Short mmCIF file of C-alpha atoms and ligand atoms in Angstrom, two decimals:
data_model
loop_
_atom_site.label_atom_id
_atom_site.label_comp_id
_atom_site.label_asym_id
_atom_site.label_seq_id
_atom_site.Cartn_x
_atom_site.Cartn_y
_atom_site.Cartn_z
CA MET A 36 0.38 0.05 -0.08
CA ASP A 37 0.99 3.40 -0.81
CA THR A 38 2.35 5.47 2.47
CA LEU A 39 0.09 8.28 2.90
CA PRO A 40 1.07 11.38 1.03
CA SER A 41 1.28 14.60 3.50
CA LEU A 42 -1.15 17.00 4.44
CA THR A 43 -2.12 19.31 1.53
CA SER A 44 -1.06 22.79 3.23
CA ALA A 45 -2.71 24.94 0.64
CA ASP A 46 -6.11 23.71 1.30
CA PRO A 47 -7.85 26.52 3.76
CA ASP A 48 -8.71 24.50 7.04
CA THR A 49 -12.26 24.90 8.67
CA ARG A 50 -11.01 27.93 10.86
CA ALA A 51 -9.80 29.85 7.59
CA LEU A 52 -13.04 28.60 5.82
CA LEU A 53 -15.53 30.33 8.37
CA ALA A 54 -12.87 33.11 9.01
CA ALA A 55 -13.38 34.38 5.67
CA ARG A 56 -17.17 33.63 5.45
CA PRO A 57 -19.26 35.78 8.29
CA ALA A 58 -22.64 34.52 7.38
CA LEU A 59 -21.44 30.85 8.94
CA ARG A 60 -20.59 30.48 12.60
CA MET A 61 -19.50 27.32 14.81
CA ASN A 62 -21.07 26.90 18.12
CA ALA A 63 -20.16 24.29 20.45
CA VAL A 64 -23.62 23.44 21.13
CA ASP A 65 -25.55 23.47 18.31
CA GLY A 66 -22.88 22.92 15.66
CA LEU A 67 -22.48 24.93 12.33
CA LEU A 68 -24.64 27.85 12.29
CA PHE A 69 -25.70 29.63 8.48
CA GLU A 70 -27.39 33.17 9.33
CA GLY A 71 -27.71 32.09 12.86
CA VAL A 72 -29.49 29.32 11.89
CA PRO A 73 -28.11 25.81 13.41
CA LEU A 74 -27.86 23.85 10.07
CA ASN A 75 -28.50 20.33 11.69
CA ALA A 76 -31.83 21.46 12.69
CA ILE A 77 -32.64 21.76 9.09
CA ALA A 78 -30.72 18.32 8.17
CA ASP A 79 -32.96 16.92 11.29
CA ALA A 80 -36.25 18.12 9.71
CA LEU A 81 -35.50 17.89 6.03
CA GLY A 82 -33.06 15.19 5.75
CA THR A 83 -30.09 15.31 3.09
CA PRO A 84 -29.50 16.29 0.65
CA THR A 85 -30.54 20.04 1.04
CA TRP A 86 -29.33 23.12 -0.11
CA VAL A 87 -29.80 26.08 2.18
CA MET A 88 -29.95 29.65 0.64
CA GLY A 89 -29.04 32.50 3.12
CA ALA A 90 -31.66 35.76 2.26
CA GLY A 91 -29.93 37.76 4.25
CA THR A 92 -26.69 36.78 2.84
CA LEU A 93 -28.45 37.93 -0.57
CA ARG A 94 -29.32 41.27 0.73
CA ILE A 95 -25.52 41.78 2.28
CA ARG A 96 -24.27 40.77 -1.55
CA VAL A 97 -26.89 43.66 -3.20
CA GLY A 98 -26.29 46.50 -0.70
CA ARG A 99 -22.26 46.02 -1.45
CA LEU A 100 -23.10 46.33 -4.92
CA ARG A 101 -25.49 48.94 -4.47
CA ALA A 102 -22.64 50.93 -1.97
CA ALA A 103 -20.34 50.58 -4.95
CA ILE A 104 -22.44 51.61 -7.47
CA ALA A 105 -23.49 54.77 -4.93
CA ALA A 106 -19.71 55.67 -4.70
CA SER A 107 -19.09 55.88 -8.36
CA GLY A 108 -22.12 58.23 -8.95
CA LEU A 109 -23.04 56.43 -12.32
CA PRO A 110 -26.43 55.39 -13.28
CA ILE A 111 -26.03 51.85 -13.20
CA ALA A 112 -28.94 49.16 -12.78
CA ILE A 113 -28.47 45.69 -11.12
CA HIS A 114 -30.13 43.26 -13.32
CA TYR A 115 -29.41 39.70 -11.91
CA ALA A 116 -28.30 36.74 -13.91
CA MET A 117 -31.20 34.13 -12.51
CA LYS A 118 -29.89 31.60 -14.03
CA ALA A 119 -27.32 31.34 -11.01
CA ASN A 120 -30.17 30.39 -8.98
CA ASP A 121 -33.83 31.29 -9.89
CA HIS A 122 -35.78 30.06 -6.99
CA LEU A 123 -38.53 31.89 -6.66
CA ALA A 124 -37.88 33.00 -2.95
CA VAL A 125 -34.47 34.15 -3.97
CA LEU A 126 -35.91 36.19 -6.86
CA ARG A 127 -38.51 37.39 -4.08
CA VAL A 128 -35.63 38.70 -1.83
CA LEU A 129 -33.92 40.24 -4.23
CA ALA A 130 -36.70 41.91 -6.12
CA ARG A 131 -37.42 43.75 -2.94
CA GLU A 132 -33.99 44.96 -2.96
CA GLY A 133 -35.26 46.78 -6.12
CA VAL A 134 -32.70 44.14 -8.16
CA GLY A 135 -34.00 43.33 -11.63
CA ALA A 136 -33.51 40.15 -13.84
CA ASP A 137 -31.28 38.87 -16.85
CA ILE A 138 -32.94 36.00 -18.41
CA VAL A 139 -31.95 33.65 -20.89
CA SER A 140 -35.12 31.81 -22.10
CA GLY A 141 -38.91 31.50 -21.81
CA GLY A 142 -38.81 29.72 -18.54
CA GLU A 143 -36.91 32.90 -16.75
CA LEU A 144 -39.07 35.12 -17.98
CA ALA A 145 -42.34 33.39 -16.66
CA ARG A 146 -40.09 32.55 -13.56
CA ALA A 147 -39.26 36.37 -12.86
CA ARG A 148 -42.72 37.32 -13.97
CA ALA A 149 -44.22 35.19 -11.40
CA ALA A 150 -41.71 36.17 -8.60
CA GLY A 151 -43.06 39.81 -9.32
CA ILE A 152 -40.70 41.37 -11.30
CA ASP A 153 -41.49 43.93 -13.49
CA ALA A 154 -40.58 43.44 -16.83
CA ARG A 155 -39.30 47.02 -17.01
CA HIS A 156 -36.69 45.69 -15.36
CA ILE A 157 -36.16 42.39 -17.30
CA VAL A 158 -33.52 42.01 -20.37
CA PHE A 159 -32.92 39.24 -22.29
CA SER A 160 -29.57 37.44 -23.29
CA GLY A 161 -28.72 34.29 -24.69
CA VAL A 162 -27.28 33.15 -28.42
CA GLY A 163 -30.52 31.88 -29.36
CA LYS A 164 -34.38 32.71 -28.52
CA SER A 165 -37.16 30.90 -30.16
CA ASP A 166 -39.97 32.63 -31.83
CA ASP A 167 -42.01 31.97 -29.00
CA GLU A 168 -39.48 32.91 -26.57
CA LEU A 169 -39.21 36.55 -28.42
CA ARG A 170 -42.83 37.07 -29.15
CA ALA A 171 -43.24 36.34 -24.68
CA ALA A 172 -40.96 39.03 -23.87
CA LEU A 173 -42.10 41.57 -26.43
CA VAL A 174 -45.88 40.63 -25.17
CA ALA A 175 -44.31 41.26 -21.49
CA GLY A 176 -42.82 44.17 -22.63
CA VAL A 177 -38.76 43.66 -21.52
CA ALA A 178 -36.78 46.27 -21.50
CA GLN A 179 -34.73 45.14 -23.48
CA ILE A 180 -33.79 42.59 -25.68
CA ASN A 181 -29.90 41.93 -25.97
CA VAL A 182 -29.38 40.68 -30.05
CA GLU A 183 -26.03 38.44 -30.62
CA SER A 184 -26.20 37.96 -34.12
CA ALA A 185 -27.39 39.15 -37.57
CA GLU A 186 -29.73 35.94 -38.27
CA GLU A 187 -31.35 36.79 -34.52
CA LEU A 188 -31.65 40.88 -35.44
CA ASP A 189 -33.58 39.38 -38.65
CA GLN A 190 -35.72 37.21 -36.65
CA LEU A 191 -36.51 39.75 -34.27
CA SER A 192 -37.37 42.06 -36.64
CA ALA A 193 -40.06 39.94 -38.65
CA ILE A 194 -42.06 39.02 -35.13
CA ALA A 195 -41.77 42.53 -33.56
CA ALA A 196 -43.05 43.96 -36.96
CA GLY A 197 -45.66 41.55 -37.33
CA MET A 198 -46.93 42.11 -34.09
CA GLY A 199 -46.91 45.75 -34.48
CA VAL A 200 -44.49 46.68 -32.27
CA THR A 201 -41.10 48.19 -31.63
CA ALA A 202 -38.03 45.88 -30.23
CA ARG A 203 -35.80 47.69 -27.97
CA VAL A 204 -32.21 46.27 -28.95
CA THR A 205 -28.62 46.14 -28.12
CA LEU A 206 -26.06 44.47 -29.62
CA ARG A 207 -24.39 41.98 -27.72
CA VAL A 208 -20.50 42.48 -28.54
CA ASN A 209 -17.86 39.69 -28.35
CA PRO A 210 -14.99 41.86 -27.74
CA ASP A 211 -12.42 39.04 -27.96
CA VAL A 212 -11.35 39.62 -24.43
CA ASP A 213 -9.70 36.54 -22.82
CA ALA A 214 -11.30 36.78 -19.14
CA GLY A 215 -8.59 34.46 -17.99
CA THR A 216 -11.31 32.23 -16.68
CA HIS A 217 -11.92 28.21 -16.59
CA ALA A 218 -12.35 27.39 -20.49
CA LYS A 219 -15.53 26.12 -20.16
CA ILE A 220 -17.01 29.44 -18.65
CA THR A 221 -15.08 32.00 -20.91
CA THR A 222 -17.56 33.77 -23.47
CA GLY A 223 -15.64 36.62 -24.88
CA LEU A 224 -13.15 35.06 -27.21
CA ALA A 225 -13.81 35.18 -30.90
CA ASP A 226 -13.81 31.69 -30.76
CA ASN A 227 -16.67 31.68 -28.43
CA LYS A 228 -20.49 31.42 -29.71
CA PHE A 229 -21.36 34.32 -27.60
CA GLY A 230 -22.07 37.93 -29.42
CA VAL A 231 -21.46 39.88 -32.54
CA ALA A 232 -17.88 39.92 -33.29
CA TRP A 233 -16.34 43.27 -32.49
CA GLY A 234 -15.55 44.24 -36.20
CA ASP A 235 -18.88 43.70 -37.49
CA ALA A 236 -20.76 45.26 -34.49
CA ALA A 237 -20.97 49.03 -35.98
CA ALA A 238 -22.39 48.28 -39.45
CA LEU A 239 -24.59 45.73 -38.38
CA TYR A 240 -26.18 48.78 -35.56
CA ALA A 241 -26.60 50.85 -38.81
CA ARG A 242 -28.33 48.02 -40.11
CA ALA A 243 -30.36 47.37 -37.19
CA ALA A 244 -31.23 51.13 -37.18
CA GLY A 245 -33.36 50.51 -40.50
CA LEU A 246 -35.27 47.39 -39.99
CA PRO A 247 -38.86 47.32 -39.13
CA GLY A 248 -39.85 46.80 -35.53
CA ILE A 249 -36.22 47.48 -34.43
CA GLU A 250 -34.80 50.08 -32.18
CA PRO A 251 -30.97 49.76 -31.81
CA VAL A 252 -30.56 51.58 -28.12
CA GLY A 253 -27.18 50.28 -27.73
CA PHE A 254 -24.16 47.56 -26.83
CA SER A 255 -23.98 44.67 -24.55
CA THR A 256 -21.29 42.62 -23.55
CA HIS A 257 -20.56 39.39 -21.13
CA ILE A 258 -16.93 37.91 -21.09
CA GLY A 259 -17.44 34.97 -18.93
CA SER A 260 -17.79 34.03 -15.30
CA GLN A 261 -15.50 33.76 -12.10
CA ILE A 262 -13.69 36.66 -13.37
CA LEU A 263 -11.19 38.14 -10.00
CA THR A 264 -9.61 41.24 -11.18
CA PRO A 265 -10.86 44.11 -13.38
CA ALA A 266 -8.39 44.47 -15.99
CA PRO A 267 -10.33 41.77 -18.47
CA PHE A 268 -13.79 43.72 -17.58
CA ARG A 269 -11.79 46.92 -18.35
CA ALA A 270 -10.52 45.74 -21.72
CA ALA A 271 -13.59 44.57 -22.83
CA TYR A 272 -15.42 47.76 -21.84
CA ALA A 273 -12.93 49.74 -23.58
CA ARG A 274 -13.94 47.90 -26.75
CA VAL A 275 -17.45 48.65 -26.27
CA ALA A 276 -16.51 52.58 -25.57
CA ASP A 277 -15.06 52.81 -28.99
CA LEU A 278 -17.93 50.99 -30.54
CA VAL A 279 -20.04 53.78 -28.99
CA ARG A 280 -18.09 56.25 -30.37
CA ILE A 281 -18.24 55.09 -33.38
CA VAL A 282 -21.66 54.69 -33.98
CA ARG A 283 -22.56 57.93 -32.37
CA ALA A 284 -19.77 59.57 -35.06
CA GLN A 285 -21.96 57.78 -37.58
CA GLY A 286 -25.22 59.59 -36.64
CA HIS A 287 -26.81 56.74 -34.56
CA ALA A 288 -27.84 57.29 -30.88
CA VAL A 289 -26.90 55.17 -28.12
CA SER A 290 -28.70 55.33 -24.76
CA THR A 291 -27.49 52.10 -22.99
CA VAL A 292 -24.62 49.99 -22.41
CA ASP A 293 -25.24 46.63 -20.36
CA CYS A 294 -22.12 45.89 -18.63
CA GLY A 295 -22.75 41.79 -18.05
CA GLY A 296 -21.94 40.07 -15.38
CA GLY A 297 -18.89 37.99 -14.33
CA LEU A 298 -17.65 38.67 -10.85
CA GLY A 299 -16.21 35.97 -9.23
CA ILE A 300 -16.21 34.85 -5.61
CA ALA A 301 -13.55 33.27 -3.62
CA TYR A 302 -14.37 29.44 -3.50
CA ARG A 303 -10.76 28.61 -2.10
CA ASP A 304 -8.37 31.07 -1.08
CA GLU A 305 -8.48 33.61 -3.69
CA THR A 306 -9.33 37.04 -3.11
CA GLU A 307 -12.84 37.88 -4.31
CA GLY A 308 -13.74 40.13 -7.15
CA SER A 309 -13.96 43.07 -5.66
CA PRO A 310 -17.28 45.14 -6.64
CA GLU A 311 -15.61 48.66 -6.30
CA ALA A 312 -12.79 46.91 -8.82
CA PHE A 313 -15.59 46.34 -11.14
CA ILE A 314 -17.51 49.00 -10.98
CA GLY A 315 -14.56 51.31 -11.61
CA ALA A 316 -13.58 49.37 -14.65
CA ILE A 317 -17.23 50.10 -15.84
CA GLY A 318 -16.50 54.12 -14.57
CA ALA A 319 -13.31 54.41 -16.12
CA GLU A 320 -14.55 53.31 -19.61
CA LEU A 321 -17.72 53.94 -20.18
CA GLY A 322 -18.87 56.61 -17.20
CA ALA A 323 -18.45 59.67 -19.38
CA LEU A 324 -20.18 58.63 -22.44
CA ASP A 325 -23.77 59.95 -20.79
CA VAL A 326 -25.26 56.20 -21.36
CA ARG A 327 -27.84 54.12 -18.60
CA LEU A 328 -25.56 51.40 -17.50
CA ALA A 329 -26.22 47.81 -16.17
CA ILE A 330 -24.53 44.83 -14.75
CA GLU A 331 -25.69 41.47 -14.58
CA PRO A 332 -24.06 39.77 -11.82
CA GLY A 333 -25.39 36.53 -10.95
CA ARG A 334 -22.79 33.99 -9.23
CA TRP A 335 -21.53 37.09 -7.04
CA ILE A 336 -24.79 37.85 -5.34
CA ALA A 337 -25.78 34.33 -5.17
CA GLY A 338 -23.04 31.91 -4.46
CA PRO A 339 -21.62 32.56 -0.99
CA ALA A 340 -25.23 33.03 -0.28
CA GLY A 341 -25.89 29.08 -0.12
CA VAL A 342 -24.80 25.68 1.26
CA LEU A 343 -25.68 22.10 0.43
CA LEU A 344 -25.97 19.84 3.08
CA THR A 345 -24.83 16.47 2.76
CA SER A 346 -24.24 13.14 5.11
CA VAL A 347 -21.37 10.58 4.90
CA ILE A 348 -23.24 7.14 3.69
CA LEU A 349 -19.83 5.51 4.36
CA ARG A 350 -16.22 5.70 4.67
CA LYS A 351 -14.62 3.44 2.27
CA ALA A 352 -11.43 2.51 3.59
CA PRO A 353 -8.42 2.68 1.15
CA GLY A 354 -7.84 -0.78 -0.66
CA GLU A 355 -4.76 -2.25 -2.12
CA GLY A 356 -2.98 0.15 -4.21
CA THR A 357 -4.37 2.88 -2.97
CA ALA A 358 -3.83 5.67 0.20
CA LEU A 359 -6.39 7.91 1.08
CA PRO A 360 -10.36 6.82 1.99
CA PHE A 361 -13.29 7.73 0.37
CA LEU A 362 -16.13 9.37 2.18
CA VAL A 363 -18.95 8.57 0.35
CA THR A 364 -21.86 11.34 0.29
CA ASP A 365 -25.72 11.23 -0.20
CA ALA A 366 -25.15 13.98 -2.46
CA ALA A 367 -23.94 13.84 -5.71
CA MET A 368 -22.70 14.99 -9.15
CA ASN A 369 -26.46 15.28 -10.00
CA ASP A 370 -27.15 17.27 -7.09
CA LEU A 371 -23.94 19.93 -7.22
CA ALA A 372 -22.38 19.25 -10.81
CA ARG A 373 -19.69 22.12 -10.63
CA PRO A 374 -16.95 19.73 -9.36
CA SER A 375 -17.42 17.22 -12.40
CA LEU A 376 -17.96 19.94 -14.88
CA TYR A 377 -15.22 22.38 -13.87
CA GLU A 378 -12.92 20.67 -11.43
CA ALA A 379 -14.31 23.48 -9.35
CA TRP A 380 -13.25 23.68 -5.43
CA HIS A 381 -15.75 23.97 -2.79
CA GLY A 382 -15.16 24.17 0.59
CA ILE A 383 -16.34 21.00 2.94
CA VAL A 384 -17.25 22.04 6.68
CA PRO A 385 -18.59 19.04 9.09
CA LEU A 386 -21.28 20.08 11.04
CA SER A 387 -20.14 18.81 14.30
CA PRO A 388 -17.62 21.33 16.36
CA ARG A 389 -16.04 18.13 17.58
CA VAL A 390 -15.63 16.58 13.97
CA ALA A 391 -14.89 20.32 12.39
CA LEU A 392 -12.15 21.20 14.28
CA GLY A 393 -10.71 17.98 15.63
CA PRO A 394 -7.52 16.25 13.62
CA LEU A 395 -6.84 16.11 9.89
CA GLU A 396 -6.16 13.87 7.29
CA GLN A 397 -6.04 13.41 3.63
CA ALA A 398 -9.41 12.29 2.26
CA HIS A 399 -11.40 11.87 -1.39
CA VAL A 400 -15.16 13.07 -1.04
CA VAL A 401 -17.30 11.81 -3.81
CA GLY A 402 -20.99 10.54 -4.39
CA PRO A 403 -22.80 7.43 -5.27
CA VAL A 404 -23.43 8.21 -8.82
CA CYS A 405 -21.82 5.34 -11.19
CA GLU A 406 -19.44 7.85 -12.40
CA SER A 407 -15.17 8.55 -11.40
CA GLY A 408 -16.10 12.33 -12.19
CA ASP A 409 -18.55 12.28 -9.29
CA THR A 410 -15.80 13.75 -6.49
CA PHE A 411 -16.38 16.58 -4.88
CA ALA A 412 -12.93 16.63 -3.57
CA ARG A 413 -9.73 14.62 -4.13
CA ASP A 414 -6.61 14.38 -1.92
CA ARG A 415 -8.35 17.32 0.47
CA ALA A 416 -7.27 17.49 3.88
CA LEU A 417 -10.24 17.48 6.06
CA PRO A 418 -11.03 16.39 9.65
CA ILE A 419 -11.30 13.08 10.65
CA ILE A 420 -14.68 12.19 9.08
CA GLU A 421 -17.00 9.27 9.83
CA ARG A 422 -19.97 7.41 8.35
CA GLY A 423 -23.15 9.66 9.71
CA ASP A 424 -21.24 12.87 9.75
CA ARG A 425 -23.18 15.68 8.71
CA LEU A 426 -21.22 18.22 6.13
CA ALA A 427 -21.82 21.51 4.51
CA VAL A 428 -20.30 22.04 1.08
CA LEU A 429 -19.85 25.85 0.57
CA ASP A 430 -20.90 28.43 -1.61
CA THR A 431 -23.36 26.72 -3.64
CA GLY A 432 -25.94 29.13 -4.02
CA ALA A 433 -24.66 29.90 -7.91
CA TYR A 434 -24.81 27.32 -10.13
CA GLY A 435 -25.74 24.53 -7.55
CA ALA A 436 -29.56 23.39 -7.34
CA VAL A 437 -30.25 25.26 -10.81
CA MET A 438 -28.11 22.92 -12.51
CA SER A 439 -29.15 19.26 -10.94
CA SER A 440 -29.96 16.32 -13.00
CA THR A 441 -32.23 13.21 -11.49
CA TYR A 442 -29.29 10.59 -13.04
CA ASN A 443 -29.11 7.50 -11.68
CA ALA A 444 -33.13 8.29 -10.58
CA ARG A 445 -31.83 10.67 -7.39
CA PRO A 446 -34.47 13.08 -6.98
CA LEU A 447 -33.95 16.53 -6.88
CA ALA A 448 -33.11 17.88 -3.41
CA ALA A 449 -35.32 19.67 -0.70
CA GLN A 450 -34.11 23.25 -0.32
CA ALA A 451 -34.49 25.50 2.92
CA MET A 452 -34.06 29.61 3.46
CA VAL A 453 -32.46 31.17 6.39
CA ASP A 454 -33.34 34.53 6.89
CA ASP A 455 -32.98 36.34 9.96
CA GLY A 456 -32.87 33.31 13.02
CA ARG A 457 -35.71 31.61 10.96
CA TRP A 458 -35.80 28.90 8.56
CA ALA A 459 -38.38 27.27 5.91
CA THR A 460 -38.28 24.65 3.50
CA ILE A 461 -38.65 26.20 -0.14
CA ARG A 462 -38.51 23.41 -1.71
CA ALA A 463 -40.04 20.01 -0.80
CA ARG A 464 -37.90 16.91 -1.46
CA GLN A 465 -38.97 15.50 -5.08
CA PRO A 466 -40.93 12.65 -4.15
CA VAL A 467 -39.63 9.55 -6.63
CA GLU A 468 -42.76 8.86 -8.01
CA ALA A 469 -42.38 12.41 -9.86
CA LEU A 470 -39.61 10.86 -11.90
CA TRP A 471 -42.08 8.72 -13.99
CA ASP A 472 -44.87 10.59 -13.21
CA ALA A 473 -44.93 12.25 -16.91
CA GLU A 474 -43.68 9.40 -18.51
CA ARG A 475 -46.31 7.28 -20.96
CA GLN A 476 -46.41 4.05 -21.59
CA PRO A 477 -46.91 3.20 -25.51
CA ASP A 478 -50.16 1.20 -26.07
CA TRP A 479 -48.15 -2.38 -26.80
CA LEU A 480 -46.78 -2.34 -23.47
CA ALA A 481 -49.42 -1.69 -21.63
C1 PLP B 275 -25.13 37.35 -20.53
C2 PLP B 275 -24.78 36.90 -19.44
N1 PLP B 275 -24.88 37.65 -18.32
C3 PLP B 275 -24.94 37.56 -17.10
C4 PLP B 275 -24.04 36.27 -16.55
C5 PLP B 275 -23.83 36.00 -15.07
O1 PLP B 275 -22.65 35.55 -15.13
P1 PLP B 275 -22.01 35.46 -13.26
O2 PLP B 275 -22.95 34.61 -12.86
O3 PLP B 275 -20.72 35.04 -13.72
O4 PLP B 275 -22.04 36.92 -13.04
C6 PLP B 275 -23.78 35.26 -17.85
C7 PLP B 275 -23.08 33.83 -17.42
O5 PLP B 275 -22.15 33.42 -17.44
C8 PLP B 275 -24.46 35.53 -19.08
O6 PLP B 275 -24.52 34.59 -19.90
N1 LIG B 276 -22.41 26.97 -14.69
C1 LIG B 276 -21.37 27.47 -14.58
C2 LIG B 276 -20.97 29.13 -15.14
C3 LIG B 276 -21.52 29.54 -16.09
C4 LIG B 276 -22.07 31.15 -16.09
C5 LIG B 276 -23.34 30.70 -16.80
N2 LIG B 276 -22.75 31.76 -18.62
C6 LIG B 276 -20.25 27.75 -13.06
O1 LIG B 276 -21.11 27.10 -12.66
O2 LIG B 276 -19.28 28.07 -12.73
#
């Protein structure tokens, strides 16, 4: 058998993870608290796996963005990218903070409206929108549609003209800027599917101005996700600012620039993306253009506002030829896909203080799904965790529950929300029968 490797000192330990996350506290009696609520109480009531969202954290995050915007003195609206977490309770909390929505489908339009978000505060992005989705957006009266290609512009023109309405349109520009993020979540390189090539954008804007049913109002851009430094944003906004000047010089009006989302958070020991630096990049490049501005943060608002509770169903001792134990959890890649999709690192903290602050060992944390990629942590320095121990997987409020599937016939997990010391179930665990409720049998099998 291999000898045990030494502990990976690069992994922040429980104390460091908690110190960086004030919404999480370890209490000697109740264990891990999230916004003052013992997570064990939620797991006792709902079982695991269960997602928990913190309403207070959502408000604090929006407040920090607002403060940075206020300090800039610029008119910048916040359109939350609801793809990050589209639960109606999350949307309601954010809508009460005056936040609008960036949507990417007809389903998100319906959800945003069901949560009470005014269509005038909704913008519609996305590289392919069906005729029905565009029609629904026009009927609802969304603030603007971010068009991503010449073909989509013609599609929208035909639909809007046919309905006798005018669509307010921004052209999403692909600035060909490297966001320096994971290849699967970069969107602003020429080779990515998103947006109109910078070099084509001015001519397309001019053409848009002459199309029936279309009012070009400006430009939008979004270069990728989990961006930690302002430099890529600034480079992209400089390119967009150039376009604004070019089309204005050609006599066209530009009243809006949508600066997209992408601000990153600290999953491991990174310094999280700074709202001040992000807003600063916008101000530096676009502040003097006299345009209405908007941002579309998703992850930055919702990511740190969620944890995933899971229980260890098995501690599998290392077999011959392996050195580390496998901790098999009742959550899996069908619940939280990020580690298997992007090799993403998420902090893991036991709910019990005895375990969380105990001695460390090196271990793998895996789900029970039949894929080797179903791994939450490899070679991770963790407290010694036994069967039955409960864990919180941190920073899973964005791109967590929304990306769940029912692979391996695993029903969707329960969801809860904590708020000011209270908690409530916001989604019941999916009953297993729901997995086949919509299935129909062909006559010949009846
Ligand atoms: C157009 C658009 N806006 C906003 C976002 C939100 O990104 P993030 O969650 O990184 O802020 C995305 C997703 O990357 C997007 O595609
Ligand atoms: N879903 C991804 C990011 C993609 C953002 C949407 N364009 C993640 O979990 O990091």
